[in-house]
Coordinates of N, CA and C in Angstrom, one line a residue:
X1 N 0.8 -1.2 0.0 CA 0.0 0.0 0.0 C 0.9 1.3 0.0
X2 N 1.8 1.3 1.0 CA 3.0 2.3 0.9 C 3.6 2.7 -0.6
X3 N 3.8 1.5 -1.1 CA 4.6 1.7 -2.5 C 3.6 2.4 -3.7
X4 N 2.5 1.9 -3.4 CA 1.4 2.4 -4.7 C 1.6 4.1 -4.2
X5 N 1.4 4.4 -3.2 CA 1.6 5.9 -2.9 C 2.7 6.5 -3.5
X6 N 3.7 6.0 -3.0 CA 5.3 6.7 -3.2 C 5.1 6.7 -4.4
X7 N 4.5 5.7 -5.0 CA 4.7 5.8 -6.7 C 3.8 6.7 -7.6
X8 N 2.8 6.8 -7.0 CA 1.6 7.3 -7.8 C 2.6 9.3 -7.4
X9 N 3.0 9.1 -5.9 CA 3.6 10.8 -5.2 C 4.3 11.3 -6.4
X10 N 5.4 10.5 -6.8 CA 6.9 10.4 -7.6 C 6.5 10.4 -8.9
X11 N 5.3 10.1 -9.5 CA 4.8 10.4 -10.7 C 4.2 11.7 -10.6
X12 N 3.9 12.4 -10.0 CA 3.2 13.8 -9.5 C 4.4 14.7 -10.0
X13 N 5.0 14.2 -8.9 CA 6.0 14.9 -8.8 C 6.5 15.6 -10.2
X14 N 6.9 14.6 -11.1 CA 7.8 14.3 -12.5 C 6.7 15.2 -13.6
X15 N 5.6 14.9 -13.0 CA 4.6 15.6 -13.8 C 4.9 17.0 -13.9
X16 N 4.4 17.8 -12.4 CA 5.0 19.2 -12.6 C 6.3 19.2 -13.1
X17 N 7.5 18.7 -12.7 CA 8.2 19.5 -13.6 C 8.8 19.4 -14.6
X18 N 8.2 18.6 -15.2 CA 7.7 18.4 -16.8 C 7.3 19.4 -17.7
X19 N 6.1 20.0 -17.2 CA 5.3 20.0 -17.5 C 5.4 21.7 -18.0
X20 N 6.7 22.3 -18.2 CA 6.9 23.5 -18.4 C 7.4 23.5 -19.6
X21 N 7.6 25.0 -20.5 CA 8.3 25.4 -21.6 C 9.8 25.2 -21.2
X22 N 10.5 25.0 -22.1 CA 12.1 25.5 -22.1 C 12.3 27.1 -21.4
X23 N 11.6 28.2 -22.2 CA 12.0 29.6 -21.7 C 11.5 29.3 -20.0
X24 N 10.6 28.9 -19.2 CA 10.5 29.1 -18.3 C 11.2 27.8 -17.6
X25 N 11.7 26.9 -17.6 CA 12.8 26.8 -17.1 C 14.2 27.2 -16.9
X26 N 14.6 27.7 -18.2 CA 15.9 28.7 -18.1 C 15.9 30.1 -17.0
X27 N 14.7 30.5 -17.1 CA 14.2 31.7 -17.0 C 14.5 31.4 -14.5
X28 N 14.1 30.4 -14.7 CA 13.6 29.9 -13.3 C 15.2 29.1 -12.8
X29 N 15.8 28.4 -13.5 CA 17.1 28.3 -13.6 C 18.1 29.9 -13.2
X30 N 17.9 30.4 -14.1 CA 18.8 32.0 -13.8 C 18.6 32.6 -12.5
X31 N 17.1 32.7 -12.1 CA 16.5 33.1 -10.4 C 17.3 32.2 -9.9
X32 N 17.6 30.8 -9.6 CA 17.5 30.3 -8.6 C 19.4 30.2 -8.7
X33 N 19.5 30.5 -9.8 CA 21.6 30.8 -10.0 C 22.0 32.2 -9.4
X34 N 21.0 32.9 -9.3 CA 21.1 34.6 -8.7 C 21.0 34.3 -7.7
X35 N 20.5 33.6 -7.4 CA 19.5 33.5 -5.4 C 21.1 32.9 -4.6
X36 N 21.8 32.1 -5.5 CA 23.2 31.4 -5.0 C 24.2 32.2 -5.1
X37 N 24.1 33.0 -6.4 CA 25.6 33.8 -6.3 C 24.9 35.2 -5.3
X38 N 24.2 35.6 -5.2 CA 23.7 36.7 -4.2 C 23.9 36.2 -2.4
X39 N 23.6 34.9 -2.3 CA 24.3 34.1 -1.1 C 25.5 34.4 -0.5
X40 N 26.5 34.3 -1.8 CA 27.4 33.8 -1.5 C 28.7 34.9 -1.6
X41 N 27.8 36.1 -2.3 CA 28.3 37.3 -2.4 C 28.0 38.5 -1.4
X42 N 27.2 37.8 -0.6 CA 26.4 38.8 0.7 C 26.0 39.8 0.0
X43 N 25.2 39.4 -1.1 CA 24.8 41.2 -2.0 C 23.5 41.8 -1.1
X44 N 23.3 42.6 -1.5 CA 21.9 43.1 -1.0 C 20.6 42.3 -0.8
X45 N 20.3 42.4 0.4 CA 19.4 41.6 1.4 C 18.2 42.0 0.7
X46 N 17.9 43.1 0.2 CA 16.4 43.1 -0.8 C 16.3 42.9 -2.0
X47 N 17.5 42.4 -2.5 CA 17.9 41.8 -3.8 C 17.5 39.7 -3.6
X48 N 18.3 39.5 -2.5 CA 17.8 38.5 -1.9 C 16.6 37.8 -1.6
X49 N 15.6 39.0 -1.4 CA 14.2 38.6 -0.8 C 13.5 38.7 -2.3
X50 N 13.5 39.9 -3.1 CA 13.4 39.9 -4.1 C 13.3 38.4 -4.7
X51 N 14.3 37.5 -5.2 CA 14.2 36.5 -5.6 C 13.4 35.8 -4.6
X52 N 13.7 35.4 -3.7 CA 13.0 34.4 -2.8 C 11.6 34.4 -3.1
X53 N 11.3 36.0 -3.0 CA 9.5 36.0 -3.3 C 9.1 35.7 -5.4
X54 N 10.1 35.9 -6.0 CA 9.7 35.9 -7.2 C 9.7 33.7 -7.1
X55 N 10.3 32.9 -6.4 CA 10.5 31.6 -6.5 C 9.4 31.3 -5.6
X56 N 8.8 32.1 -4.8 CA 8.0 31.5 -3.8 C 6.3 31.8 -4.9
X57 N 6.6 32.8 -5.4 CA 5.3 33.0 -6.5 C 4.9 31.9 -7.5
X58 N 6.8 31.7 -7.7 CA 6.3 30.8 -8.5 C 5.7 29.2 -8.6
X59 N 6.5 28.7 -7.4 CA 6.1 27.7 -6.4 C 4.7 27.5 -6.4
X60 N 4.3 29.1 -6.2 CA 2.2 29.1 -5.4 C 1.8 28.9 -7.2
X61 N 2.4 29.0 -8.0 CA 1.5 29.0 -9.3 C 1.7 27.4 -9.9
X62 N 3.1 27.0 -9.5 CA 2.8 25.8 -10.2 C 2.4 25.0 -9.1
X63 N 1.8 25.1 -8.1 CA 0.8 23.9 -7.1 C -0.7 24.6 -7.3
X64 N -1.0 26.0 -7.9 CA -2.2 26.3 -8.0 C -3.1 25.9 -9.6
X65 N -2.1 25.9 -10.3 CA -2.3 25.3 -11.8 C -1.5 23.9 -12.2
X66 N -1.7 23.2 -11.5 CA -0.9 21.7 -12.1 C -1.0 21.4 -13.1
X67 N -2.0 21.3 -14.0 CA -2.4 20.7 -14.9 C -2.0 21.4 -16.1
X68 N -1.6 22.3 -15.8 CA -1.0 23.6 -17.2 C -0.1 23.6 -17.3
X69 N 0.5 23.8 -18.6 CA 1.8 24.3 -19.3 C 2.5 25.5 -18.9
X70 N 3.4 25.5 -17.9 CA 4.1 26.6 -17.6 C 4.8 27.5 -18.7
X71 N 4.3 28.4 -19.5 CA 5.3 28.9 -20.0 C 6.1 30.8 -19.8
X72 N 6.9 31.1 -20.9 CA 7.4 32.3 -20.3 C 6.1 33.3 -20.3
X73 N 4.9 32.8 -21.0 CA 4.1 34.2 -20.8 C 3.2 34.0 -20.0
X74 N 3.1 33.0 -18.9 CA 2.9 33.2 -17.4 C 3.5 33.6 -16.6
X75 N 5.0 33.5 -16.9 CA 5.6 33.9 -15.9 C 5.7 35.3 -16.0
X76 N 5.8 35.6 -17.4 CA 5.8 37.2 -17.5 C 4.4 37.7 -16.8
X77 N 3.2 37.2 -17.4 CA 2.4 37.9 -16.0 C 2.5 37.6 -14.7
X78 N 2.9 36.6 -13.8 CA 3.5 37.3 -12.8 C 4.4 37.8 -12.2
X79 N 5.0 38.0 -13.1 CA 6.0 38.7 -12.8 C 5.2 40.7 -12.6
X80 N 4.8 40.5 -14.2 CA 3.9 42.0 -14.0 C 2.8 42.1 -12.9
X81 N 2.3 41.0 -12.4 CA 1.6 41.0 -11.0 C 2.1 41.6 -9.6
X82 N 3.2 41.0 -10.0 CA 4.5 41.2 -8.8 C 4.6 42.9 -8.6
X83 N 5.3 43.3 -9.9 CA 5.3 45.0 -10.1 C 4.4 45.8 -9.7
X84 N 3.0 45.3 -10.3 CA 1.6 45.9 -9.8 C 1.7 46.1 -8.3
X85 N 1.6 44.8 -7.8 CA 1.4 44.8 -6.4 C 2.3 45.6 -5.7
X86 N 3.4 46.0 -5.9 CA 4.8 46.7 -5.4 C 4.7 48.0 -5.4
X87 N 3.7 48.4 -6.4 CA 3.3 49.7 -7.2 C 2.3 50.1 -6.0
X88 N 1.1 49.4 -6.1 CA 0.0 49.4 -5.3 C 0.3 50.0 -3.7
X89 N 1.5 48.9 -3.1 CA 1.5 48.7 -1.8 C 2.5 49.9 -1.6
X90 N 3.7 50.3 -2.5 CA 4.3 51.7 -2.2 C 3.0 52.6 -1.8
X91 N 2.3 52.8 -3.1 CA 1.7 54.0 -2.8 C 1.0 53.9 -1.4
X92 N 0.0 53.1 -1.1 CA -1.1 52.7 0.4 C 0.5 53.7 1.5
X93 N 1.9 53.1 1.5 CA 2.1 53.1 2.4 C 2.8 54.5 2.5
X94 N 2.9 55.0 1.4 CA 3.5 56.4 0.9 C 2.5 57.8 1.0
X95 N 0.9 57.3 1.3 CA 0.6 58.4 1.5 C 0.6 59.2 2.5
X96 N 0.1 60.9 2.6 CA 0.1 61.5 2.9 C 0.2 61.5 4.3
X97 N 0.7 61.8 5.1 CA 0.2 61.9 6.6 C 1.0 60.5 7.5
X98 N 1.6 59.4 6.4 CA 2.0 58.2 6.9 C 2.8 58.2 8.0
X99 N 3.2 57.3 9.3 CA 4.6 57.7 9.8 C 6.0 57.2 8.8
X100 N 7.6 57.7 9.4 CA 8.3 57.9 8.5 C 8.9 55.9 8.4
X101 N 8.4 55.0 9.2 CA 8.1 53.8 8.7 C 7.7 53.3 7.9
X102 N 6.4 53.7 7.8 CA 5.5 53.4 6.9 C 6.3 53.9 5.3
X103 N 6.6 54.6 5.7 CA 7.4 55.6 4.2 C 8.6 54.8 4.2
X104 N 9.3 54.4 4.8 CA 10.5 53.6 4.7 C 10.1 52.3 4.0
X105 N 8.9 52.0 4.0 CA 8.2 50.2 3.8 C 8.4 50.8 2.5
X106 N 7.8 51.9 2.1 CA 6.7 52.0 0.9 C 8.3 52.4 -0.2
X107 N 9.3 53.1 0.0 CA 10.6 53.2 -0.4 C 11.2 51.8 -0.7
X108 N 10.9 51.2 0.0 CA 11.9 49.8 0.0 C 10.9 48.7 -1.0
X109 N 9.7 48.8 -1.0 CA 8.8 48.4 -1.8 C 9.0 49.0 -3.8
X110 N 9.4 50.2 -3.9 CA 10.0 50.9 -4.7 C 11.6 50.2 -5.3
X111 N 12.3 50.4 -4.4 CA 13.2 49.7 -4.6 C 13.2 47.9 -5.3
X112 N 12.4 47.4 -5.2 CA 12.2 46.1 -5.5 C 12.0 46.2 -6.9
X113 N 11.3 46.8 -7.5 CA 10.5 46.6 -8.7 C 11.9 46.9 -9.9
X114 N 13.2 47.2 -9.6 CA 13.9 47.5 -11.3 C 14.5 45.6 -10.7
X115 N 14.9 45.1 -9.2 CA 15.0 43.8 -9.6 C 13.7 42.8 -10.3
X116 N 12.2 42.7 -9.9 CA 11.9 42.2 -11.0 C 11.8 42.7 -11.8
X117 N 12.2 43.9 -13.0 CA 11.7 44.5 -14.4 C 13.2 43.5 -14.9
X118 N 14.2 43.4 -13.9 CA 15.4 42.8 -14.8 C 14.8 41.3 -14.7
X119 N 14.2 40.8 -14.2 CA 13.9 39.2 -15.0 C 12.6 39.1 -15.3
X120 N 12.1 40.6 -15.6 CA 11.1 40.5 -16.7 C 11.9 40.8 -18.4
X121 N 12.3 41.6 -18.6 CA 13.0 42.4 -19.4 C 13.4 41.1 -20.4
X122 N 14.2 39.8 -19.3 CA 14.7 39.0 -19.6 C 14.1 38.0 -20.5
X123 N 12.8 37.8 -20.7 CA 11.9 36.8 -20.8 C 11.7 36.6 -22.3
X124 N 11.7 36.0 -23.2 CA 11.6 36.0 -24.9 C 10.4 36.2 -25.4
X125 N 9.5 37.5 -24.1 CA 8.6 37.7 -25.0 C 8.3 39.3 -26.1
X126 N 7.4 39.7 -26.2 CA 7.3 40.9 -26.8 C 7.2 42.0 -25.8
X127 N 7.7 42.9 -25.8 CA 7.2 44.2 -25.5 C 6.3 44.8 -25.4
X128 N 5.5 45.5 -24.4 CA 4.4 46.0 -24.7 C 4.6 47.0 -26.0
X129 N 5.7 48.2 -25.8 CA 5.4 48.7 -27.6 C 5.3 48.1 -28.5
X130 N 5.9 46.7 -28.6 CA 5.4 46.2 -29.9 C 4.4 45.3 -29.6
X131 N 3.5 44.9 -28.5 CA 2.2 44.5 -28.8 C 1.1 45.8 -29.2
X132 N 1.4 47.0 -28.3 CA 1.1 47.7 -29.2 C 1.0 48.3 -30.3
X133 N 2.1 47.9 -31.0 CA 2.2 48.3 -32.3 C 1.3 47.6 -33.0
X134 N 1.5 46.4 -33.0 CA 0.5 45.4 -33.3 C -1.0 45.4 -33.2
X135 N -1.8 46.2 -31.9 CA -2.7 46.0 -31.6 C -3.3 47.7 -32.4
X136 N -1.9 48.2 -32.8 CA -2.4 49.4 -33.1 C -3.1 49.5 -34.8
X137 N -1.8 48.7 -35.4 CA -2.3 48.3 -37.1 C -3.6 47.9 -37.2
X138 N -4.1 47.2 -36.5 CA -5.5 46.3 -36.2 C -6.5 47.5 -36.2
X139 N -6.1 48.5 -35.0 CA -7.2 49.4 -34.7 C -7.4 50.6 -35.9
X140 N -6.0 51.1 -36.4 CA -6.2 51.6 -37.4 C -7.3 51.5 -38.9
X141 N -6.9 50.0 -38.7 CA -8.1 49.5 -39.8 C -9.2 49.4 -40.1
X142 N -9.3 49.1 -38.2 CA -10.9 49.3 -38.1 C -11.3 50.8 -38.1
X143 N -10.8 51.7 -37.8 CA -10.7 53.1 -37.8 C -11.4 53.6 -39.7
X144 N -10.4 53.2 -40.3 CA -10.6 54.1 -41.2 C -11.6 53.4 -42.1
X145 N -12.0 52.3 -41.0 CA -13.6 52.0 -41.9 C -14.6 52.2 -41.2
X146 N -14.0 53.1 -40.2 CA -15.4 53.5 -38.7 C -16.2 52.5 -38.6
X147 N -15.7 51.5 -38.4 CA -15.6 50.5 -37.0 C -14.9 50.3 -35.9
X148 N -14.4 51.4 -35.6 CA -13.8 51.0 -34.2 C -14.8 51.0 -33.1
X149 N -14.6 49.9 -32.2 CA -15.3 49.9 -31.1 C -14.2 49.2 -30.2
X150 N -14.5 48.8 -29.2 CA -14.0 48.1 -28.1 C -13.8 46.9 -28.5
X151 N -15.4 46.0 -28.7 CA -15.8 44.8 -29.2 C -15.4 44.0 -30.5
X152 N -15.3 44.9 -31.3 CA -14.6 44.8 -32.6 C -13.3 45.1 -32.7
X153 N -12.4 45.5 -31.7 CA -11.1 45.5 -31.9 C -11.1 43.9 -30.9
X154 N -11.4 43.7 -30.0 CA -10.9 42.3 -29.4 C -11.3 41.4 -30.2
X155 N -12.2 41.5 -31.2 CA -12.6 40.2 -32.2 C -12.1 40.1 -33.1
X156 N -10.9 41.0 -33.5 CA -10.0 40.9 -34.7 C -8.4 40.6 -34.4
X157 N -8.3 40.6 -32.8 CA -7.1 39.7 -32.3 C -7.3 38.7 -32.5
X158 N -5.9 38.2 -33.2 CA -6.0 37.0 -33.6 C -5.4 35.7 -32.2
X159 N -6.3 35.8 -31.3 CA -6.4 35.2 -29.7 C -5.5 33.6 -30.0
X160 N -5.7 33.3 -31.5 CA -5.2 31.3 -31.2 C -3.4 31.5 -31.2
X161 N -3.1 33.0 -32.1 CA -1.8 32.7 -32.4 C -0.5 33.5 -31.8
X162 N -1.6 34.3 -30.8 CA -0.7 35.6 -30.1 C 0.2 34.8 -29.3
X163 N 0.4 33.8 -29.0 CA 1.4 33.2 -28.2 C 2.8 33.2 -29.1
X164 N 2.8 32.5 -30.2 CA 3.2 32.0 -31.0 C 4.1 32.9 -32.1
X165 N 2.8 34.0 -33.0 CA 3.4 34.7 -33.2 C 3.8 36.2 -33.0
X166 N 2.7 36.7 -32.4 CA 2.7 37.9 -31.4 C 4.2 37.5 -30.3
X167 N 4.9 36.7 -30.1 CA 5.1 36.3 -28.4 C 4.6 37.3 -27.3
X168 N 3.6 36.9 -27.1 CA 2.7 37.9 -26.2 C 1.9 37.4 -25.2
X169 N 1.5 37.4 -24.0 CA 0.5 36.3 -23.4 C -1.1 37.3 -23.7
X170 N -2.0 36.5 -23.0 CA -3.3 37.5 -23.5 C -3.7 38.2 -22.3
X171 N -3.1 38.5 -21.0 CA -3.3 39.3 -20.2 C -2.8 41.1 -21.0
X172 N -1.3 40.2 -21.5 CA -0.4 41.9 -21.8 C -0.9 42.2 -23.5
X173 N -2.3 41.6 -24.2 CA -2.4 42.1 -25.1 C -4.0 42.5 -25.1
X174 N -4.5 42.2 -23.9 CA -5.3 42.7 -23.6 C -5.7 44.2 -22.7
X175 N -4.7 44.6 -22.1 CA -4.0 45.9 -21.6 C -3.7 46.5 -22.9
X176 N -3.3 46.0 -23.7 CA -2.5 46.7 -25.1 C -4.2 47.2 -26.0
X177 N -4.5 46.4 -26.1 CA -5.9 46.8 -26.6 C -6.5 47.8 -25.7
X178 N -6.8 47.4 -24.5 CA -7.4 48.7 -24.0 C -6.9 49.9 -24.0
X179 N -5.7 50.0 -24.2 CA -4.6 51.0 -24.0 C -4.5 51.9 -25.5
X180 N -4.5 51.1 -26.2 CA -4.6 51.7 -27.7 C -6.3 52.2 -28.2
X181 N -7.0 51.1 -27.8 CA -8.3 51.9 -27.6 C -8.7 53.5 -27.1
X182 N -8.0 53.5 -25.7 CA -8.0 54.8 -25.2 C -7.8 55.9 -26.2
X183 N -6.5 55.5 -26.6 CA -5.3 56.1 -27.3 C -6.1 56.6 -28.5
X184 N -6.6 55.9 -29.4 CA -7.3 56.2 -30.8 C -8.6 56.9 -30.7
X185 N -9.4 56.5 -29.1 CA -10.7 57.1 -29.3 C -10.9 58.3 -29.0
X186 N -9.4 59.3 -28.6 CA -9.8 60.4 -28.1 C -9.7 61.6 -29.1

């Protein structure tokens, strides 16, 4: 009875980490080679945690999605998750009237975000200007045949291939659409 477990565990196991792209294992390979030479270099202790929390994210994503294909344009959204949230929590702790704690949190929260933008940066996907650009040709078109809408620009993304050929995930080309929407309807 023991052994059917261990075995069925150790097939689990093999599964997650399988069960990923090449780019997001190299990508998760380079974190966890920084997390050693930052060790071993005594570098900066919020360069340190930095990784720890970007490995511990990633950890919560591949036990919260098993069943999925890890690739770089997941990680690139959380990674942009990460930033948001960094973004978010500076400000809460940076307003007005804070003690000079709280402002030290919300600084040191600041400080974090060019370490993840450097293993975002890193990632082989596209740029938001050039999903922009992309999202922008699209809107143009429908423009100059006054059909632009909202609805009609997300139905002319081509949603099966944006992985592929866009390298784009559909969180950051969906920001891009809203973003260029703004941009054209004013």
């Amino acid at each position: 009875m023991f052994a059917i477990r261990r075995s069925i565990l150790s097939q689990t196991k093999s599964f997650v980490r399988f069960n990923s792209s090449a780019a997001w294992d190299e990508a998760i390979a380079a974190v966890r080679q920084d997390l050693k030479t930052n060790i071993r270099s005594r570098a900066d202790p919020l360069e340190k945690n930095v990784i720890r929390s970007i490995l511990t994210e990633v950890k919560n994503f591949e036990v919260s999605h098993p069943e999925q294909t890890n690739d770089e344009f997941h990680l690139y959204d959380l990674l942009n998750k990460m930033i948001k949230q960094r973004k978010e929590t500076a400000a809460e702790y940076m307003k007005e009237g804070s003690p000079d704690r709280f402002q030290q949190v919300g600084l040191n929260e600041l400080r974090e975000i060019p370490f993840l933008k450097k293993y975002l940066e890193s990632l082989p996907v596209a740029s938001p200007a050039q999903v922009d650009a992309k999202v922008e040709a699209i809107a143009k078109a429908l423009k100059e045949q006054d059909q632009l809408t909202i609805k009609t620009l997300f139905s002319r993304i081509p949603w099966g291939t944006i992985s592929s050929e866009w390298q784009a995930s559909r969180s950051s080309v969906t920001e891009s659409v809203n973003r260029v929407f703004a941009k054209l309807s004013n």
